[in-house]
Short mmCIF file of C-alpha atoms in Angstrom, two decimals:
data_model
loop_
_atom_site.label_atom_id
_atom_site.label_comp_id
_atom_site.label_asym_id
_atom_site.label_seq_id
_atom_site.Cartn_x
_atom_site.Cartn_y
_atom_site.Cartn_z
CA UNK A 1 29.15 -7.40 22.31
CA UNK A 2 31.40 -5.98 20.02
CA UNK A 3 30.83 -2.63 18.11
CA UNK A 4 32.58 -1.96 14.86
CA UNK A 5 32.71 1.85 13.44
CA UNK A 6 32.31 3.16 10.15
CA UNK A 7 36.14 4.82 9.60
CA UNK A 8 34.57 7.92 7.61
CA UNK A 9 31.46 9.43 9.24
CA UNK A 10 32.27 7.84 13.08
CA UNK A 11 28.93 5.79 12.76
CA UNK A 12 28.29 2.42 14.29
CA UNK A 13 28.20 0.40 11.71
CA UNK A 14 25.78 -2.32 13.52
CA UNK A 15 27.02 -4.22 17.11
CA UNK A 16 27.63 -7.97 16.76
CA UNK A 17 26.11 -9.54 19.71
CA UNK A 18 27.19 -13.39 19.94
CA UNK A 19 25.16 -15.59 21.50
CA UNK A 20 25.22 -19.72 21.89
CA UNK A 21 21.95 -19.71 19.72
CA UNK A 22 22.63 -16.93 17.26
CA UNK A 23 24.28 -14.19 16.01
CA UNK A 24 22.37 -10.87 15.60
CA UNK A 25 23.15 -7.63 14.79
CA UNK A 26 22.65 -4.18 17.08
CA UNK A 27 21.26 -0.99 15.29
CA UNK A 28 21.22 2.54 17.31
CA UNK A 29 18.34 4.17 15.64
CA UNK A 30 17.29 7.71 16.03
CA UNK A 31 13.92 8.13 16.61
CA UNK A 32 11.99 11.42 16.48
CA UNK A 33 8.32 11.21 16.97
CA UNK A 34 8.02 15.26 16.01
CA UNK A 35 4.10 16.69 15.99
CA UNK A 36 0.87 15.88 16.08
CA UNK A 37 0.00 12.03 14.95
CA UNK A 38 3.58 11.27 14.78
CA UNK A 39 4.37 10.48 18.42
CA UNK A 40 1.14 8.18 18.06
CA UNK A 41 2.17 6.24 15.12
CA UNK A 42 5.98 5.88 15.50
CA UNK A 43 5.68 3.37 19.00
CA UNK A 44 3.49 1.14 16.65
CA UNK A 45 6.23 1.29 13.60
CA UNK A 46 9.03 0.68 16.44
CA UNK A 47 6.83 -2.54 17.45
CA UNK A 48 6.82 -3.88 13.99
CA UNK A 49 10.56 -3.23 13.08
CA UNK A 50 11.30 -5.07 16.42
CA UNK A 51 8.94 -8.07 16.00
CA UNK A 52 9.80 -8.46 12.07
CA UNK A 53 13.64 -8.07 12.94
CA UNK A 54 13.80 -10.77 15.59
CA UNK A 55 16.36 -13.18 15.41
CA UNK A 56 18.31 -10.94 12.56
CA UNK A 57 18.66 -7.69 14.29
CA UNK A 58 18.37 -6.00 17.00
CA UNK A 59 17.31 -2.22 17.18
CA UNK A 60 18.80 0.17 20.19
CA UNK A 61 16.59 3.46 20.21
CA UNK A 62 17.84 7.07 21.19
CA UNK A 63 14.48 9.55 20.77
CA UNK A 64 15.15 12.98 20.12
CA UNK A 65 13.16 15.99 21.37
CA UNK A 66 12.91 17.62 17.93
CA UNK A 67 9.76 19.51 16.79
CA UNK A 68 7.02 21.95 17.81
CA UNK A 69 6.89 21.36 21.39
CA UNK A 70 10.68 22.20 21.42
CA UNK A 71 10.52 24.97 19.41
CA UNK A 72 8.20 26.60 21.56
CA UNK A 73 9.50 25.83 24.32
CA UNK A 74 13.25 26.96 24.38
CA UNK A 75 13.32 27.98 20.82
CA UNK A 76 15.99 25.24 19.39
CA UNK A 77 15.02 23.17 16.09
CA UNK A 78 18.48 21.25 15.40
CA UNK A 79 20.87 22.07 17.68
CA UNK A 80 24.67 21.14 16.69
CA UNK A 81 24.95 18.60 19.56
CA UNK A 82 21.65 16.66 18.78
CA UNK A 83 22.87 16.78 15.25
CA UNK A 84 26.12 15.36 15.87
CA UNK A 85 24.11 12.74 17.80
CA UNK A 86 22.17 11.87 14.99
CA UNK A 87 25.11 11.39 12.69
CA UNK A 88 26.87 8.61 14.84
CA UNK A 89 23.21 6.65 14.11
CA UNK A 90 22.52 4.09 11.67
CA UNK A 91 19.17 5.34 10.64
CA UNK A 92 16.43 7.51 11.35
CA UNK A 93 12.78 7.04 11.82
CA UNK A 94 10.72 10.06 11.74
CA UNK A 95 6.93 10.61 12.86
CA UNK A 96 6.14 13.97 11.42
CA UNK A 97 6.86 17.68 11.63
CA UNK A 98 4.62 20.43 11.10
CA UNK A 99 2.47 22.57 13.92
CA UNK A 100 -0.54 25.47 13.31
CA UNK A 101 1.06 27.61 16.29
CA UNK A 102 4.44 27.82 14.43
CA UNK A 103 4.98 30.19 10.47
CA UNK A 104 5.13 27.51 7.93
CA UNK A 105 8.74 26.97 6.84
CA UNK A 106 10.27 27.49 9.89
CA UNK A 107 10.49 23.59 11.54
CA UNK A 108 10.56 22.52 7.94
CA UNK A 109 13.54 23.92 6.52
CA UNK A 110 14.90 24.28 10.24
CA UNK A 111 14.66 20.32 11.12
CA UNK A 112 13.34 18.58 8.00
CA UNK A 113 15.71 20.13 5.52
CA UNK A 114 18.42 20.46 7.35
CA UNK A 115 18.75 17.17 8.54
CA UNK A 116 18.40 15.90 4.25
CA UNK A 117 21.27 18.42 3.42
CA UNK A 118 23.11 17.79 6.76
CA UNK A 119 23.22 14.17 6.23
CA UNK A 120 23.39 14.28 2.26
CA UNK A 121 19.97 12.35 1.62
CA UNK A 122 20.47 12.54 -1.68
CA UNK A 123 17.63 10.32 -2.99
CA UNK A 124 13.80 10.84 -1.98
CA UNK A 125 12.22 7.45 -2.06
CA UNK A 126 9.19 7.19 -2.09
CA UNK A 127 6.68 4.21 -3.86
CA UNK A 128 3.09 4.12 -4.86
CA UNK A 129 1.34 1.26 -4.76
CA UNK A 130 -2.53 0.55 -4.78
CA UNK A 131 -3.14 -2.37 -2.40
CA UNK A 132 -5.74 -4.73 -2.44
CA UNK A 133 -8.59 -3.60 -0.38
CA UNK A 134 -7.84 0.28 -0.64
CA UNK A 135 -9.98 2.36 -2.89
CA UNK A 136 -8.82 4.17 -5.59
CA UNK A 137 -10.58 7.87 -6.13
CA UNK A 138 -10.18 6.80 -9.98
CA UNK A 139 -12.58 4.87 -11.79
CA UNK A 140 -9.95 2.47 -13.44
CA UNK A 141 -6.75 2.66 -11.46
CA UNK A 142 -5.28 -0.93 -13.08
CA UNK A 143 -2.44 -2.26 -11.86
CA UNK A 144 -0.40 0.89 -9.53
CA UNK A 145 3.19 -0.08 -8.63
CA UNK A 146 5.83 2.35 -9.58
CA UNK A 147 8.37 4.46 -6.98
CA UNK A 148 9.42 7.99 -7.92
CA UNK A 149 13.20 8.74 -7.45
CA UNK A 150 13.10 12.61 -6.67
CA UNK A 151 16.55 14.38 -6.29
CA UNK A 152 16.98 15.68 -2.15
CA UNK A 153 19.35 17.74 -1.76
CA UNK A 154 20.02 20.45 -4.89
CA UNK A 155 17.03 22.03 -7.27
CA UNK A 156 14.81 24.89 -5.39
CA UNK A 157 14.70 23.96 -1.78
CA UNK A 158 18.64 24.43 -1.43
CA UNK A 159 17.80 27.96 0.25
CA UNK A 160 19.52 29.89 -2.39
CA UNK A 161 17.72 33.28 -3.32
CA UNK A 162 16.43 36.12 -0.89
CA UNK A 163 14.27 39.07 -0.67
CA UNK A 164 14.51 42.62 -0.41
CA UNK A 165 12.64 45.66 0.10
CA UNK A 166 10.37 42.97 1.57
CA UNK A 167 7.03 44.51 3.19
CA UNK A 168 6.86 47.22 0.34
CA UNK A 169 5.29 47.69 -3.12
CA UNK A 170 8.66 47.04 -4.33
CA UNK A 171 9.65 43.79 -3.00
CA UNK A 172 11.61 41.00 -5.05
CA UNK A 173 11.69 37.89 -3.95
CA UNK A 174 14.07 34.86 -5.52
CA UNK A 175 14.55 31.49 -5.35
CA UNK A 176 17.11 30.12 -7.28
CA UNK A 177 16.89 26.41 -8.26
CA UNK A 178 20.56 24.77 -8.05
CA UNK A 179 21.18 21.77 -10.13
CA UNK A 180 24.95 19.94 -10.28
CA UNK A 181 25.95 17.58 -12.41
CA UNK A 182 27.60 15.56 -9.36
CA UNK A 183 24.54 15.78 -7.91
CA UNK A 184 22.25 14.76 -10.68
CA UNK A 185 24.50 11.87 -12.00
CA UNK A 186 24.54 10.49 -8.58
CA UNK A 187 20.52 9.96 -8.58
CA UNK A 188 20.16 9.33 -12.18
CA UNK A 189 22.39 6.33 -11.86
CA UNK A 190 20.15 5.29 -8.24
CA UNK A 191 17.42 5.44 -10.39
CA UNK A 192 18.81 2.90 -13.09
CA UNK A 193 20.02 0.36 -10.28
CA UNK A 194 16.90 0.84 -8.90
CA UNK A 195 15.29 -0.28 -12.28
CA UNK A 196 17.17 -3.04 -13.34
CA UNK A 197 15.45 -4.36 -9.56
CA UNK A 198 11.91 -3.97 -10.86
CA UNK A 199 10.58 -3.74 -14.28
CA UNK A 200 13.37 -2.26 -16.14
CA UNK A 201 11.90 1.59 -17.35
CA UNK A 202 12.75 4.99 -15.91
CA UNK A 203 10.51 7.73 -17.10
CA UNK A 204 12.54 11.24 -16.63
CA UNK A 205 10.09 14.19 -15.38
CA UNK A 206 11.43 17.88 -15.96
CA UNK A 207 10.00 20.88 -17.66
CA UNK A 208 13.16 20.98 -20.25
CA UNK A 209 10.80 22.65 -22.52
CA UNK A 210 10.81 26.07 -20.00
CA UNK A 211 13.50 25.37 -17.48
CA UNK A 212 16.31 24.53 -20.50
CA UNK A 213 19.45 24.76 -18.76
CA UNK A 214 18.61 22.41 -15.98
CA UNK A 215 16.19 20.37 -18.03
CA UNK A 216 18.73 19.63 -20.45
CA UNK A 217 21.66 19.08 -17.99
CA UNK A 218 19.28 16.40 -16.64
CA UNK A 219 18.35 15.06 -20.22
CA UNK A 220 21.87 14.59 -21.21
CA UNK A 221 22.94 12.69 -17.75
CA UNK A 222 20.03 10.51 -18.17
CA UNK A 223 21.01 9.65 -21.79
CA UNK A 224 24.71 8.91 -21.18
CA UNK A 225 23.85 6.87 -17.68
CA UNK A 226 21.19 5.14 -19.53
CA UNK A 227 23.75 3.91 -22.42
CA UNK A 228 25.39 1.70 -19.61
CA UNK A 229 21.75 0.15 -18.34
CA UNK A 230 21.07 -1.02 -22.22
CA UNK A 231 18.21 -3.49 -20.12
CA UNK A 232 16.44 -0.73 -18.78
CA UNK A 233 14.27 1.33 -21.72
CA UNK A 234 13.68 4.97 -20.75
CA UNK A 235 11.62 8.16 -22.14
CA UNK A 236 10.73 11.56 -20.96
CA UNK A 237 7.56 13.69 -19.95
CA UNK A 238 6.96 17.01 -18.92
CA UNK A 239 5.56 17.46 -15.37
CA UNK A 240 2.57 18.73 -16.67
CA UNK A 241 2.07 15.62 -19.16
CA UNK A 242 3.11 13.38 -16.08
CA UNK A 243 0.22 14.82 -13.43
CA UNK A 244 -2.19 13.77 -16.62
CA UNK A 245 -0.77 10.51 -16.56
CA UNK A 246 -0.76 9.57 -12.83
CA UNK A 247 -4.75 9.70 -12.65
CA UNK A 248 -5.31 8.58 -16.43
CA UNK A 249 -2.73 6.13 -17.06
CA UNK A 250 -0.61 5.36 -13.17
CA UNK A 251 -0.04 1.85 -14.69
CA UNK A 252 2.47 2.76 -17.23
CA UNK A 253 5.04 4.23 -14.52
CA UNK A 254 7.75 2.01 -12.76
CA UNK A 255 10.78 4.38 -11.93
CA UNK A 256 9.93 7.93 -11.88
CA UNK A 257 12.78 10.17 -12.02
CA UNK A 258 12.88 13.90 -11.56
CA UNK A 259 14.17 16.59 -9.39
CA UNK A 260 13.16 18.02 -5.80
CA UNK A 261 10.30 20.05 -6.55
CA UNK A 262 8.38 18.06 -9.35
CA UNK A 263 9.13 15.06 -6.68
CA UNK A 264 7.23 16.71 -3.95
CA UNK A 265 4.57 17.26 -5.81
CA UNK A 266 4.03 14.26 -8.06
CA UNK A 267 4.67 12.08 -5.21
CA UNK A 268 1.68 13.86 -3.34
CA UNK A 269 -0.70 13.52 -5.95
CA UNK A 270 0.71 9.43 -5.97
CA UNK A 271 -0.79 9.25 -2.42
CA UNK A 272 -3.76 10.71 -3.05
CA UNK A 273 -4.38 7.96 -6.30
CA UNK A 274 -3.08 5.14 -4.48
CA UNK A 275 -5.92 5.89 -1.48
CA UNK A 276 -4.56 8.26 0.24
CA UNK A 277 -1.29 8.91 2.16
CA UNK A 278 -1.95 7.04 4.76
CA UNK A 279 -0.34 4.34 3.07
CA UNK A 280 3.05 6.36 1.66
CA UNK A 281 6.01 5.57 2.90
CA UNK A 282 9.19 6.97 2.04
CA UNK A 283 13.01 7.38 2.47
CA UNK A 284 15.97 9.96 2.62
CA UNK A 285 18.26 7.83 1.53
CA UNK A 286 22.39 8.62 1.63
CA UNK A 287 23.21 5.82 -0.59
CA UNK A 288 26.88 6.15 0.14
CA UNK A 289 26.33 5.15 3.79
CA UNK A 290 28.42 8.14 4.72
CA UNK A 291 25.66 9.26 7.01
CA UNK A 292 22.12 7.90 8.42
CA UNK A 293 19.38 7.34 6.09
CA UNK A 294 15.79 8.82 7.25
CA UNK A 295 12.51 7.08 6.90
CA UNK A 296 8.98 8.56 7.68
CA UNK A 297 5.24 8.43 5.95
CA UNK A 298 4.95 10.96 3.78
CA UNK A 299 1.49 12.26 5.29
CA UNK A 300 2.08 15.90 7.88
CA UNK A 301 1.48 15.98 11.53
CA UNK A 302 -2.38 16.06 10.83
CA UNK A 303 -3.08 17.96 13.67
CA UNK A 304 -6.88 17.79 13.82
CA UNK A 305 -6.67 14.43 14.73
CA UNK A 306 -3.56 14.01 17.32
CA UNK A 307 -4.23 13.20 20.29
CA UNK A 308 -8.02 11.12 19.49
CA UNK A 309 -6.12 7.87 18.46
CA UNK A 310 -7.55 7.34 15.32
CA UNK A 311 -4.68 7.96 13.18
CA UNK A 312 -3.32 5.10 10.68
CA UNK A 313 0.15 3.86 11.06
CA UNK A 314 0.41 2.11 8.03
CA UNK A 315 2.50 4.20 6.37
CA UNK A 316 4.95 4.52 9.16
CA UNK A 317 5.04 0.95 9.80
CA UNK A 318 5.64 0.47 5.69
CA UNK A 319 8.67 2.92 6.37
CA UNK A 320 10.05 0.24 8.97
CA UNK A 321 9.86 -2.00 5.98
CA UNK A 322 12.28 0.87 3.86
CA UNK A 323 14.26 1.11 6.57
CA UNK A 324 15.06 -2.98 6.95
CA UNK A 325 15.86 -2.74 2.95
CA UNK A 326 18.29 -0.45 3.63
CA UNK A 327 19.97 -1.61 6.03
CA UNK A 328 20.61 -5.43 4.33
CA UNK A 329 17.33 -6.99 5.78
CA UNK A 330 15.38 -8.07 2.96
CA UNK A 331 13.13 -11.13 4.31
CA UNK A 332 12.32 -8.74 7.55
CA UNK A 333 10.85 -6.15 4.80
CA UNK A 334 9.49 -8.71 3.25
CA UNK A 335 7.72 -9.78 6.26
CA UNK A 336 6.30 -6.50 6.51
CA UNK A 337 5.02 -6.17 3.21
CA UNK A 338 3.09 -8.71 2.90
CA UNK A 339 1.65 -8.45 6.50
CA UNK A 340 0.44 -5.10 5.97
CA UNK A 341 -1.03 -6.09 2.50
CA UNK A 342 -3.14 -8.93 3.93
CA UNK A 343 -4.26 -6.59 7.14
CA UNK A 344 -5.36 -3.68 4.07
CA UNK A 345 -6.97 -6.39 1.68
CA UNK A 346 -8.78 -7.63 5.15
CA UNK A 347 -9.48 -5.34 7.33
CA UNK A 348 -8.56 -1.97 5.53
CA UNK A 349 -11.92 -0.74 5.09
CA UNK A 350 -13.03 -0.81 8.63
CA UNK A 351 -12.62 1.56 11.43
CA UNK A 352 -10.07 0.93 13.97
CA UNK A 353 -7.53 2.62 16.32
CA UNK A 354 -4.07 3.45 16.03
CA UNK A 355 -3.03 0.87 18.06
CA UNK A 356 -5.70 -2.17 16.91
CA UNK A 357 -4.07 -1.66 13.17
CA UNK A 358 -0.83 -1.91 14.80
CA UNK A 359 -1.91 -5.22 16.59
CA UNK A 360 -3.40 -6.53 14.03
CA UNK A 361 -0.38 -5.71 11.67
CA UNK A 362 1.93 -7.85 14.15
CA UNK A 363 -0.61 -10.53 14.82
CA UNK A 364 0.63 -11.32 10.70
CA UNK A 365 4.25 -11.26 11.57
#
C-alpha cells in the first residue's frame, strides 16, 4: 500500500492498495458519533458507505470523542490536537451534536462551528427531495427536488459582535453579520456549477430590500457570475417571499442560493415539507480540497429518543451518499440513492428499528 499526500493541507489524499484482482482506493475518515441518536445512526451509515464502496474504495475509520459526554466530562470541545487530527482526514461523518444538560451555543459554536470555519466549509449543502412513499404535510407538494446552496463560513454566525453591561437594564447586545466578496463569489459560482448539473436555475434568497449593503454585494456577484453561466436562468426573492414559496409552490426551486442564516432556516422548513428531517442530508463542503469536507443529517441529537432504538438513519446513510459524491464516487452514491428510495417508497411508512432500516437499506445494495 502506498499513501500519497496532499502537498498543501498534509492530508492523505486516498491510499492505493494494489491487489492481483483490483485496485482500490483507502480513505481515513473521521468519524464523530456526538449526542444522543447520533452514535445510533452513524454505525448503520458506516455499514452502507462500506457495502456501497466495495470494490472502489476502501474506508479506514478514526472516531473522535467529541460532544456532550466529553464536555462534561473533562470540559474539552475541540481540542488543538484532535483538530489537527481531523485535518490530515479525507472527510468527516458526523452523527449529531446538541445535549439538554449543556447552555445552548456552547458545543455548537465550540465543535460544530468551529470545525466549518476551521476547515473552511465554505458551502452548506443540503437537498430537499420528497420521495416516493413519504408524506408531505402539504396538500399538493408536486414534484420536490431542489438543493439550497447556503454560504458557511461568513454572514452572522462568524462570532463577530459582543455584549456589554450584560445582566442589567442597560445591556446591548450585537451581532454583526460579515459578508466578503471572496467569500460570496466563491459560493455564488458553486452554486452555478452546481446548476448547470441539474436543471439549469439558481434562485438568489436575501433580504436586499432591508439588509442593502450585503444584499446588494450579493446581487451584483450573482449578476456578473451569472453572465458567464448564460445556460443557467436566474431570479431573486426575498426570504420572506421564499418561506411562502417552499409550502405553496416547492416545485419551482432547483438551486437555492443565499447566505448562512436564511440557509439555516429555509433549509429547516425544506425538511419539514419534504416529510420531515429524517430524510435531510447535508454537507460542509471545502470545495478546494484544502481541508476535509463534513457530512451529517441535518436533524439534532433528538434526545428524547436516544438510547430506545427507534431513531431513522436515513438521513445519515443519504449523507454517506454526499460524502461518495465528493470524494469522485458517483455510481457508489448512486447505489445509495436509489436503494434508500425503493426501501422509503416500500417500506417507509412502517415502523421499524434503527438497525432493521439499516438492514433493509443494504439488503438493496
Amino acid at each position: 500500500m502506498s499513501n500519497t499526500w496532499n502537498a498543501r493541507s498534509g492530508r492523505r489524499a486516498g491510499a492505493t492498495s494494489v491487489t492481483a484482482m483490483s485496485t482500490t482506493q483507502t480513505y481515513h475518515i473521521a468519524v464523530i458519533p456526538g449526542d444522543g441518536i447520533g452514535k445510533e445512526i452513524i454505525p448503520v451509515a458506516q455499514a452502507a458507505l462500506d457495502k456501497a464502496a466495495e470494490g472502489a474504495a476502501h474506508f479506514e475509520y478514526e472516531s473522535f470523542d467529541l460532544g456532550a459526554e466529553r464536555y462534561l466530562r473533562d470540559g474539552a470541545i475541540l481540542p488543538d490536537e484532535d483538530l489537527e487530527r481531523i485535518k490530515r482526514t479525507d472527510a468527516i461523518l458526523l452523527g449529531a451534536i446538541g445535549d439538554p444538560r449543556i447552555k445552548a451555543g456552547i458545543l455548537e459554536r465550540g465543535l460544530l462551528l468551529k470545525l466549518r470555519f476551521a476547515l473552511d466549509q465554505y458551502v452548506n449543502l443540503r437537498p430537499s427531495k420528497l420521495y416516493k412513499g413519504v408524506t408531505s404535510p402539504l396538500a399538493d407538494p408536486g414534484d420536490i427536488d431542489f438543493v439550497v446552496v447556503r454560504e458557511g463560513t461568513e454572514g452572522l454566525y462568524c462570532g463577530a459582535g459582543g455584549a456589554i453591561r450584560r445582566d442589567t437594564p442597560a445591556e446591548v447586545a450585537t451581532e454583526v453579520s460579515l459578508n466578503t466578496a471572496y467569500g460570496v463569489e466563491r459560493v455564488v459560482r458553486y452554486a452555478f456549477e452546481l446548476a448547470m448539473k441539474r436543471r439549469k436555475h439558481v434562485t438568489l434568497v436575501h433580504k436586499k430590500n432591508v439588509l442593502v449593503n450585503a444584499g446588494d454585494m450579493w446581487q451584483r456577484i450573482v449578476d456578473r457570475v451569472g453572465e458567464e453561466y448564460p445556460e443557467v436562468s436566474h431570479d431573486y426573492q426575498h426570504i420572506d417571499a421564499a418561506t411562502i414559496f417552499l409550502v405553496s409552490d416547492p416545485s419551482r426551486f432547483d438551486v437555492i442560493l443565499t447566505d448562512n442564516l436564511f440557509g439555516d432556516i429555509l433549509t429547516d422548513e425544506a425538511g419539514a415539507v419534504v416529510g420531515g428531517v429524517g430524510y435531510s442530508a447535508s454537507g460542509c463542503i471545502n470545495a478546494s480540497n484544502e481541508y476535509p469536507s463534513m457530512f451529517e443529517p441535518i436533524h439534532g441529537s433528538a434526545p428524547d429518543i436516544a438510547g430506545k432504538g427507534i431513531a431513522n438513519p436515513t438521513a445519515a446513510i443519504l449523507s454517506t451518499a454526499m460524502l461518495l459524491r465528493h470524494l469522485g464516487f458517483e455510481e457508489p452514491a448512486v447505489r445509495i440513492e436509489r436503494a434508500v428510495e425503493a426501501d422509503i417508497e416500500e417500506l417507509g411508512s412502517t415502523q421499524r428499528s434503527t438497525q432493521q432500516v439499516g438492514q433493509d437499506i443494504l439488503a438493496r445494495l
